[in-house]
CSV table of C-alpha atoms in Angstrom, one decimal:
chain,number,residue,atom,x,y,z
A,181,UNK,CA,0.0,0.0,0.0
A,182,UNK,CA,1.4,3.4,-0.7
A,183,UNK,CA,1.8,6.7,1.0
A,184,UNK,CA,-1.8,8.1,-1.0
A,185,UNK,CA,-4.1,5.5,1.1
A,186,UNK,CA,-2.1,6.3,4.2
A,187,UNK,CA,-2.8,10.5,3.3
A,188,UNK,CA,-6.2,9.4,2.0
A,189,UNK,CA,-6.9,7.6,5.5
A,190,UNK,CA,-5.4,11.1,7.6
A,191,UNK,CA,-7.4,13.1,5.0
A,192,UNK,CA,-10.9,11.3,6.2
A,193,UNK,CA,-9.9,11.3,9.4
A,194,UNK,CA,-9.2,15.0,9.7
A,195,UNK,CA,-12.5,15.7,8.0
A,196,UNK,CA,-14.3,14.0,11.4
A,197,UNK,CA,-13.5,17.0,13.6
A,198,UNK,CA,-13.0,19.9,10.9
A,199,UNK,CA,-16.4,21.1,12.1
A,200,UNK,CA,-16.8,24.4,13.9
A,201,UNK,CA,-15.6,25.0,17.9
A,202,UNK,CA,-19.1,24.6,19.3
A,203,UNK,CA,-19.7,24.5,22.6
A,204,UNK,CA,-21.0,22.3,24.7
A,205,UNK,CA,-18.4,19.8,24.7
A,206,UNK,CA,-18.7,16.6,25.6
A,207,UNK,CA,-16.4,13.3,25.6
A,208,UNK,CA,-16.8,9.7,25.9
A,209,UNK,CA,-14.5,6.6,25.9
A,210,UNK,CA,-15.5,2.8,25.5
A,211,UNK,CA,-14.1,-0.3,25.7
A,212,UNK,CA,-15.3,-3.2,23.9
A,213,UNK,CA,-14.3,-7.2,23.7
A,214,UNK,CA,-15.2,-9.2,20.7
A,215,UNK,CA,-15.2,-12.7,20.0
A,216,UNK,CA,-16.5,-13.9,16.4
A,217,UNK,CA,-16.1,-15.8,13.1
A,218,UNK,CA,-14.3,-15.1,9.3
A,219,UNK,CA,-16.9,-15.3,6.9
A,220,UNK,CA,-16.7,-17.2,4.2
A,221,UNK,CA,-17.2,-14.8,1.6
A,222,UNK,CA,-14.6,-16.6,-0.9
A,223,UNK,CA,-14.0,-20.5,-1.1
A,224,UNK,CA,-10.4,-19.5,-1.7
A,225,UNK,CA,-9.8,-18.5,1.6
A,226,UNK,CA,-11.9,-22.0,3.3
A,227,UNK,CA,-8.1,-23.1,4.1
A,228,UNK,CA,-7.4,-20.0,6.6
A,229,UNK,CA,-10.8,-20.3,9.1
A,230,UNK,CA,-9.9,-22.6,11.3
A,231,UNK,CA,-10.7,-20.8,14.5
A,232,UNK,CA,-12.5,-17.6,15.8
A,233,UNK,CA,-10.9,-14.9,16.1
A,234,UNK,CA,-11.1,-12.7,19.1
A,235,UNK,CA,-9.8,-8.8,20.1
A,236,UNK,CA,-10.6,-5.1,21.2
A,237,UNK,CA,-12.2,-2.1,20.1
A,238,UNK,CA,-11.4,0.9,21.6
A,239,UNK,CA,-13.0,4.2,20.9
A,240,UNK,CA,-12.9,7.9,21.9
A,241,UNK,CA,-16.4,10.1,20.9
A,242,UNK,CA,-17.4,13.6,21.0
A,243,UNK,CA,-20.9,14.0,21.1
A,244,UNK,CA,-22.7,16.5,19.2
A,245,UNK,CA,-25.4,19.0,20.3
A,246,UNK,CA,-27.1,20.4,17.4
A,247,UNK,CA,-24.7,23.4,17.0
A,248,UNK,CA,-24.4,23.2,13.4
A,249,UNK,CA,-27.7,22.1,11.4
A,250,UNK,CA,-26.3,18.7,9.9
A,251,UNK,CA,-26.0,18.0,13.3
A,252,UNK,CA,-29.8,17.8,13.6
A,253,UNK,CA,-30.8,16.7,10.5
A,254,UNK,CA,-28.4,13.1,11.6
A,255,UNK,CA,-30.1,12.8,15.3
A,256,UNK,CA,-26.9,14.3,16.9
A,257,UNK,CA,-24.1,11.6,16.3
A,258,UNK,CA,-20.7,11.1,17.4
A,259,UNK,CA,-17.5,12.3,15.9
A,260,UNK,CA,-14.4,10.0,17.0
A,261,UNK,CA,-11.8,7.0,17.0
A,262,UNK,CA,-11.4,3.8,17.4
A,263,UNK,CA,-8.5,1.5,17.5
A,264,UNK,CA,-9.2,-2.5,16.6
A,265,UNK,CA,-6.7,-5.2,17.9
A,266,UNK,CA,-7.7,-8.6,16.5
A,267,UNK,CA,-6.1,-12.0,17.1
A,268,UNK,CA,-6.7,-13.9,13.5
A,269,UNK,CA,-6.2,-17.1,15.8
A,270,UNK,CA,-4.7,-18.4,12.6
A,271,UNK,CA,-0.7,-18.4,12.3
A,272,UNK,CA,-1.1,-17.8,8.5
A,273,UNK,CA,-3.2,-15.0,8.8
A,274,UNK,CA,-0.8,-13.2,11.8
A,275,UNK,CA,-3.2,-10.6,14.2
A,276,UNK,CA,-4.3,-7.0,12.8
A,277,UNK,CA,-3.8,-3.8,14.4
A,278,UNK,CA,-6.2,-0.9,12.7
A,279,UNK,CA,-7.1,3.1,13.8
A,280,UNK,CA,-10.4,4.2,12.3
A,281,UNK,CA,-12.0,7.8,12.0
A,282,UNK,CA,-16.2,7.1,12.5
A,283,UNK,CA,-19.1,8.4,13.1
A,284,UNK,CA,-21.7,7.2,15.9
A,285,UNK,CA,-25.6,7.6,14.9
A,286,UNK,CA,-28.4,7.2,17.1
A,287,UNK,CA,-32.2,5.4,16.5
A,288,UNK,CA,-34.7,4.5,19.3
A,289,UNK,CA,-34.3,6.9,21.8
A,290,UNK,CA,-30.6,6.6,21.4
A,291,UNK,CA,-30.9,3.2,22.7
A,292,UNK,CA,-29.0,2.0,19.2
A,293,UNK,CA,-26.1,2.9,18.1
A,294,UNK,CA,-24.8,2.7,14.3
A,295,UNK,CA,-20.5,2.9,14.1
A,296,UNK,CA,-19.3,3.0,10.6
A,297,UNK,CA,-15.3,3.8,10.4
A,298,UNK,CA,-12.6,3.9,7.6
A,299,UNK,CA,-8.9,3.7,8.6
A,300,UNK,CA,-5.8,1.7,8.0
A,301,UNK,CA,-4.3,-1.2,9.5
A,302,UNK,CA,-1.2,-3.4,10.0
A,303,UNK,CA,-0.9,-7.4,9.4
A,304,UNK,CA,2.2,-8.9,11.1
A,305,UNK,CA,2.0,-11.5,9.0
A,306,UNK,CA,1.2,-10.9,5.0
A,307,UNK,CA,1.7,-13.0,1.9
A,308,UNK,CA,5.3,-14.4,1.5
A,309,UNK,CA,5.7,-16.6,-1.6
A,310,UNK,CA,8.8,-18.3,0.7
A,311,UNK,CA,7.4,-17.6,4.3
A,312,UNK,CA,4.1,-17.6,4.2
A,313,UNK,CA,2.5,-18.4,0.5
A,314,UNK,CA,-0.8,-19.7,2.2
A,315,UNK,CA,-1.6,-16.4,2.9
A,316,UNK,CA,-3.9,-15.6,0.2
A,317,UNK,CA,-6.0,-12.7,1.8
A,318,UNK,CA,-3.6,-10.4,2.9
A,319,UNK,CA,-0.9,-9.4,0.1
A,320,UNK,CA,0.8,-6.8,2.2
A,321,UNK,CA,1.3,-5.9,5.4
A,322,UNK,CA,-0.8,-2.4,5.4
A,323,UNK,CA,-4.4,-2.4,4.7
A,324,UNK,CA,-7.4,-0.4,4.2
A,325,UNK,CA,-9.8,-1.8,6.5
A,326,UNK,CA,-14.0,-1.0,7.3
A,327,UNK,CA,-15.3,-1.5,10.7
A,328,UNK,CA,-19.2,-1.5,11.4
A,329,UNK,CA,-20.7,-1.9,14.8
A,330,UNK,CA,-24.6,-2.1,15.8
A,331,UNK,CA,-25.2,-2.4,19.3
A,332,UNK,CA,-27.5,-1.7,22.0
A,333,UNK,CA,-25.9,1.2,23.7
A,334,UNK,CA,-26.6,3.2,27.3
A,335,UNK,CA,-24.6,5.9,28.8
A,336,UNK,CA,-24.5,7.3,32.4
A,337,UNK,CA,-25.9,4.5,34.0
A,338,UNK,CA,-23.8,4.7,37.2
A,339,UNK,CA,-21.2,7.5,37.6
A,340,UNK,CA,-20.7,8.0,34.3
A,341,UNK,CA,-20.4,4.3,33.4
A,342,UNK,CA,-22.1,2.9,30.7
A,343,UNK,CA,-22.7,-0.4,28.9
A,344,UNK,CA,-22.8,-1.5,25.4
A,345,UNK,CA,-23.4,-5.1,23.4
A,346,UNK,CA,-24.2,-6.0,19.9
A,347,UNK,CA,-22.5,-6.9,16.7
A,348,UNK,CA,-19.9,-6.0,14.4
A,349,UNK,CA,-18.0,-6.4,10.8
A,350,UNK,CA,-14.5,-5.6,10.4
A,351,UNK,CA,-13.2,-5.8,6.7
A,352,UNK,CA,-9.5,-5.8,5.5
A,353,UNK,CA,-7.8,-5.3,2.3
A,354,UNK,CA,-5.8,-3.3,0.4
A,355,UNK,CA,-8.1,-3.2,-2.9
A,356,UNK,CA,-5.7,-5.1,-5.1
A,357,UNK,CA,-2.7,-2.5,-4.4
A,358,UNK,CA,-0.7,-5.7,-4.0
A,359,UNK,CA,-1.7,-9.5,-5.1
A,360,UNK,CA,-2.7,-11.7,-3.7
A,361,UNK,CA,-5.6,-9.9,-1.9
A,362,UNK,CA,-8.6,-12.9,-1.3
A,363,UNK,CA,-9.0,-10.0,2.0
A,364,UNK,CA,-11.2,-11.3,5.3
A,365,UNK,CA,-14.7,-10.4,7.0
A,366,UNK,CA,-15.1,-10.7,10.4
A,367,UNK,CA,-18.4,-11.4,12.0
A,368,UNK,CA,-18.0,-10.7,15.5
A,369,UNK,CA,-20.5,-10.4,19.0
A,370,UNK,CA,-18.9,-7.7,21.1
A,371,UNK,CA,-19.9,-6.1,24.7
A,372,UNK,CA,-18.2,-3.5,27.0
A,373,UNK,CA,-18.1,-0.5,29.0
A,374,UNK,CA,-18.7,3.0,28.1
A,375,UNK,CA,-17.4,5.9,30.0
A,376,UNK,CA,-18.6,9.5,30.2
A,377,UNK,CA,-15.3,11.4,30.5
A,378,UNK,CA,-17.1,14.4,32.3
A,379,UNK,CA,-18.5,11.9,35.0
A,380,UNK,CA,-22.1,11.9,33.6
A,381,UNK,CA,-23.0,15.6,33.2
A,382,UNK,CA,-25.8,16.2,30.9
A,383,UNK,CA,-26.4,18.9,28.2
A,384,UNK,CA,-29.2,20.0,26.6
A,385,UNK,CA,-29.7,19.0,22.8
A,386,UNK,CA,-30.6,22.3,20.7
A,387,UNK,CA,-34.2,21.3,19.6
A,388,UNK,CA,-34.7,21.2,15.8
A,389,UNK,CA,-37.4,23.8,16.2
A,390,UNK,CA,-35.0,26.4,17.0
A,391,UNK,CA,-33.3,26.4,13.7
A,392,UNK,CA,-34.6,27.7,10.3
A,393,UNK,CA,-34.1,25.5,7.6
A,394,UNK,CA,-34.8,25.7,4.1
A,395,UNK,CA,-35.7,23.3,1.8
A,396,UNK,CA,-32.5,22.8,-1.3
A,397,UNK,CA,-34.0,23.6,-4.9
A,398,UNK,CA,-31.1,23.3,-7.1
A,399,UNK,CA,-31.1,22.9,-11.1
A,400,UNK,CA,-29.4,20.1,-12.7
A,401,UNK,CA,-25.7,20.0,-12.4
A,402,UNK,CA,-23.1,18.7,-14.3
A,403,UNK,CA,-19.3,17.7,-12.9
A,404,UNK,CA,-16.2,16.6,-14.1
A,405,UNK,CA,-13.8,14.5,-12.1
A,406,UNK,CA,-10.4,12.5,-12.4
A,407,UNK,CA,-9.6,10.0,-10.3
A,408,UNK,CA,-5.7,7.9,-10.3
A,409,UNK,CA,-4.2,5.6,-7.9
A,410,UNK,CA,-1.8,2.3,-8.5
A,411,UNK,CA,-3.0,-1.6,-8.9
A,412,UNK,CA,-2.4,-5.0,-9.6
A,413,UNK,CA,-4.1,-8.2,-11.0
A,414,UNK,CA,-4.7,-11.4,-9.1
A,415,UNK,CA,-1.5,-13.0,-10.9
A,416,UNK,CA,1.5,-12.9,-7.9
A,417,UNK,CA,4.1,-10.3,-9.3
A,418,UNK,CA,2.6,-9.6,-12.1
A,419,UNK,CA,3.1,-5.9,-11.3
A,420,UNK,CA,1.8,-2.7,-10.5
A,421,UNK,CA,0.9,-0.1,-12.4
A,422,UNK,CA,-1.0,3.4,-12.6
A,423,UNK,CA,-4.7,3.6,-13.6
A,424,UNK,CA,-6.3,6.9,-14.3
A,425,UNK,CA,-10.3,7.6,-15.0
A,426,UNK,CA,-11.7,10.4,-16.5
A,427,UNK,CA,-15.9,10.9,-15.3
A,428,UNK,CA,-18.4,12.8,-16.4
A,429,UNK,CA,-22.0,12.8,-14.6
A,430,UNK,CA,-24.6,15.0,-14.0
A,431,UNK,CA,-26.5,15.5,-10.9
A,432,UNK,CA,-29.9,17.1,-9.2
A,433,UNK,CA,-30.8,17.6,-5.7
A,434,UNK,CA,-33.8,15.6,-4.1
A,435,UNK,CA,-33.3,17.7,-0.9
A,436,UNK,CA,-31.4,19.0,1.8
A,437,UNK,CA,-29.1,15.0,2.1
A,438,UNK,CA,-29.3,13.2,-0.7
A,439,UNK,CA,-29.0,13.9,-5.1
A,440,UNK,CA,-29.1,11.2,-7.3
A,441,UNK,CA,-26.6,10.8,-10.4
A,442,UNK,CA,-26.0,9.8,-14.3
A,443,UNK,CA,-22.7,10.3,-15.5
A,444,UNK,CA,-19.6,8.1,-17.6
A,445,UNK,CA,-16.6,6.8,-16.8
A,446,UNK,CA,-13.4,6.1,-19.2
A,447,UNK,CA,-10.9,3.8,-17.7
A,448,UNK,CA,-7.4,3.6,-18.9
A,449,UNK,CA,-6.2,0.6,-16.4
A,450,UNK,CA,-2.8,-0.1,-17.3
A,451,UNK,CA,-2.8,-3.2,-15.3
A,452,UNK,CA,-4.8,-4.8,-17.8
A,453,UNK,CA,-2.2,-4.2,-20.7
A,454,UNK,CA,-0.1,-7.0,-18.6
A,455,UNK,CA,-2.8,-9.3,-18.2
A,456,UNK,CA,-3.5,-9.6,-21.7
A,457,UNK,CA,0.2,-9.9,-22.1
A,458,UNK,CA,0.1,-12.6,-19.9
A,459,UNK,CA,-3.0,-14.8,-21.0
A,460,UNK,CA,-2.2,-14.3,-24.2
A,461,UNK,CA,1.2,-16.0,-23.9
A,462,UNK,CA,0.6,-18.4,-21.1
A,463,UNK,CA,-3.3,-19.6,-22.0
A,464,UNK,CA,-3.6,-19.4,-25.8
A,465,UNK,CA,-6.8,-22.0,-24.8
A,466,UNK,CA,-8.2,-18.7,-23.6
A,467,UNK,CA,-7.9,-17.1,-27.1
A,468,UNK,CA,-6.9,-13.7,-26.2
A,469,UNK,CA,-5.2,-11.6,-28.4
A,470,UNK,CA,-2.0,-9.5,-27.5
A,471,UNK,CA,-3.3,-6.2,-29.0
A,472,UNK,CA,-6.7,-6.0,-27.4
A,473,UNK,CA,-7.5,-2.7,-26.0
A,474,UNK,CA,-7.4,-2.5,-22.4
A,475,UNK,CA,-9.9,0.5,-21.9
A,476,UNK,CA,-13.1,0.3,-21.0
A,477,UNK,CA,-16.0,2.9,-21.1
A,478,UNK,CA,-18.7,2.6,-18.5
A,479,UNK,CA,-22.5,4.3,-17.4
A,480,UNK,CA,-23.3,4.5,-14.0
A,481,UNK,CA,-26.2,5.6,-11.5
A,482,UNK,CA,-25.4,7.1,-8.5
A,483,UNK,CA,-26.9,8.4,-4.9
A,484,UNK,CA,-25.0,11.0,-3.1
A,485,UNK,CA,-25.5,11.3,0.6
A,486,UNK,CA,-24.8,15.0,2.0
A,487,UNK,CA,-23.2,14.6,5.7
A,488,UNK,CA,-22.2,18.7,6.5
A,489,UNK,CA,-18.9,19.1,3.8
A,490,UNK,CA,-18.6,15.6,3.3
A,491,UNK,CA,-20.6,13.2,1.5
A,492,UNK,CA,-21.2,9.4,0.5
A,493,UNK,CA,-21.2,8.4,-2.6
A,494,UNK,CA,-22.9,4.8,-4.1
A,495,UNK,CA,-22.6,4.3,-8.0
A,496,UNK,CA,-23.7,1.4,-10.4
A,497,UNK,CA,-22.1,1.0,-12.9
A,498,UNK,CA,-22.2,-1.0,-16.5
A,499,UNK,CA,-19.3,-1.4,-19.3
A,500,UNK,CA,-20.7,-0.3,-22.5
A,501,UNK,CA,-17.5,-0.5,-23.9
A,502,UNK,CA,-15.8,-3.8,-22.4
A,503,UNK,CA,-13.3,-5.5,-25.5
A,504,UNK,CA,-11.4,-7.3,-22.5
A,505,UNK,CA,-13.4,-9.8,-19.8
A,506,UNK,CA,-12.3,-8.7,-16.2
A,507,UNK,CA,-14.6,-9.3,-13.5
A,508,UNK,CA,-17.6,-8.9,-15.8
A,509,UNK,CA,-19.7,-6.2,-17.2
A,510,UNK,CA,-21.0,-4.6,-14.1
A,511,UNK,CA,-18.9,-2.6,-11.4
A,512,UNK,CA,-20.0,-0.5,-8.4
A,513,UNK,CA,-18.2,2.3,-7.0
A,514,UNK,CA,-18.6,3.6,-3.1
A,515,UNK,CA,-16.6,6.1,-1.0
A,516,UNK,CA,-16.3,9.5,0.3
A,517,UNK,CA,-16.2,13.4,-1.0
A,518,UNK,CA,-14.7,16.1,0.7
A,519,UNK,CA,-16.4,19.7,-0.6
A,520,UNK,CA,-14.3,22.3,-0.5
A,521,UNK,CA,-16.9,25.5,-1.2
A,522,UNK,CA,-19.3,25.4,-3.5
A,523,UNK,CA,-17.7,23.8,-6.3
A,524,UNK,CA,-14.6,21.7,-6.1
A,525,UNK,CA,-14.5,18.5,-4.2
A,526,UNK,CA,-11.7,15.9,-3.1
A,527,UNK,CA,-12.7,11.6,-3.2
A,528,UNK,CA,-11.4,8.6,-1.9
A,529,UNK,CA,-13.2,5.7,-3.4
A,530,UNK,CA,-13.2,2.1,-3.7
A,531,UNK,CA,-14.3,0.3,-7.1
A,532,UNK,CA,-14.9,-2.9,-7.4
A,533,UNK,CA,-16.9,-5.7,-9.3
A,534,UNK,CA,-19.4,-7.2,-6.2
A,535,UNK,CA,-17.1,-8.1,-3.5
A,536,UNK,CA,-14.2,-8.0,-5.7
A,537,UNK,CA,-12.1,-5.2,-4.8
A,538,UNK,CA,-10.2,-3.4,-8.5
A,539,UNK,CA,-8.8,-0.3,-6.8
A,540,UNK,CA,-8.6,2.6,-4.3
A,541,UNK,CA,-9.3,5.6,-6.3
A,542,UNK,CA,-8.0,9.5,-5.4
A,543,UNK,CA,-9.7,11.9,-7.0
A,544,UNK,CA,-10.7,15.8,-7.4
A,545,UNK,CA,-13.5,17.0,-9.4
A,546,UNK,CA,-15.6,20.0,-10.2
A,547,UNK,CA,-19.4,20.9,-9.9
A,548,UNK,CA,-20.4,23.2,-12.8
């Protein structure tokens, strides 16, 4: 993994508390066990879940109050980090060490809790084709990594002590930066302790009454974006190489959170030119030709969720243009924007075919 998914990772997490100084403020810590089970998302990786893994999460929140108007609009969440320890309980796979930036959101009374994060994380043990060549799901020793947690949550229950339980998923990869990359799910049952840092003292929520809003009327809007990053192909040292995409889309507002989008996307994925290299040579059966074109030209459908500056972005997408079989014809793309006024933006994105990872993808773009 390179030094642009480590920035990328610092970027999203600096975006998390780039928000106004607002008072009140308010801070919480928690502490949570987990004991679970690899999914088997991938008969390839069948060899590698032998045992349940087993770990820690540990988090530190700052709550919101309704000072700024997104605030509201997402039932006052939780701005913070966590840090995941997690014994693979597998010697092949090694243990994983990962620091997330996340959000906390709230349903039922704030008796739920929602924890979505996006950070980076260390294997001690990655794919050596000497050392360790059953290690199929983790090609290097940094990867991007996706934790979610659902849990029953209650603060302040006793002195500022709390208590939490539920489930969670933690994902790792790094998105075919290096092969082989089969990655891991974990499907865990987790419980702990939550701790109000100010010893339980309460603060008022600013009531949603109390601010004007206004509903978003926008025309249609069109933007151009270019997004680059370095990849590989699931052949072991077959190399890597840069891929760059040029998009076009346009999009309209449906309200104050959410637009939805049409656009294009040209690929130019120079990791392809080497795999039709390589069948060509190696699998004539295959019938691949050495001078077939390696782009691709795709349309996509998209939903953008607005989250203050940042946003979410989900995209569909089908090749239209496709003289090469990879992965087949369909691709999705999700990931997150960074606004930067009114008109240019920053993205970190993954795209990938189902569950099949293709790339991390760094972008900037333009809203005309």
């Amino acid at each position: 993994m390179n030094v642009k998914i480590l920035f990328g990772l610092l970027f999203s997490s600096l975006l998390c508390f780039s928000q106004e100084e607002n008072l009140p403020k308010k801070f919480t810590v928690d502490a949570n066990p987990f004991y679970g089970s690899i999914l088997l998302h991938n008969p390839d990786i069948s060899h590698l879940i032998t045992e349940h893994p087993s770990g820690i999460i540990l988090a530190f929140n700052r709550k919101t109050y309704g000072s700024q108007e997104w605030e509201q609009t997402y039932n006052y969440p939780d701005l913070g980090f966590s840090f995941v320890y997690q014994d693979m309980d597998n010697t092949t796979l090694g243990k994983n060490y990962g620091v997330y930036a996340h959000y906390n959101f709230y349903f039922f009374r704030r008796k739920l809790q929602f924890r979505i994060g996006q950070g980076l994380a260390y294997n001690t043990n990655p794919y050596d084709k000497n050392l360790n060549f059953r290690n199929n799901a983790y090609g290097s020793h940094l990867l991007s990594s996706t934790l979610l947690m659902f849990n029953y949550h209650r603060e302040n229950l006793f002195k500022g002590i709390g208590f939490k339980a539920g489930i969670s998923v933690v994902h790792y990869s790094n998105a075919n930066f290096k092969a082989p990359n089969t990655s891991t799910n974990t499907l865990a049952f987790n419980a702990g302790l939550v701790y109000d840092l100010d010893g339980g003292k309460e603060f008022e929520y600013l009531p949603k009454a109390d601010r004007e809003t206004e509903k978003i009327r926008e025309p249609l809007r069109f933007n151009l974006a270019f997004r680059s990053g370095i990849n590989e192909s699931d052949v072991i040292d077959s190399g890597r190489f840069p891929f760059y995409i040029f998009s076009a889309y346009a999009d309209k507002r449906l309200g104050r959170v959410s637009a939805i989008q049409l656009g294009t996307d040209l690929f130019f994925s120079n990791f392809l030119k080497e795999l039709i290299r390589f069948q060509a040579i190696a699998f004539p059966e295959l019938a691949v030709a050495e001078d077939t074109d390696f782009k691709r030209v795709g349309l996509f459908l998209g939903h953008e969720l607005f989250i203050n500056s940042m946003s979410v972005i989900t995209q569909l997408g089908y090749y239209v243009y496709y003289p090469f079989d990879f992965e087949g014809r369909v691709y999705n793309r999700i990931g997150l924007k960074r606004y930067f006024g009114d008109r240019w933006y920053g993205a970190i994105t993954l795209k990938s075919h189902g569950a099949k990872a293709e790339a991390v993808e760094f972008g900037i773009g333009v809203r005309l």
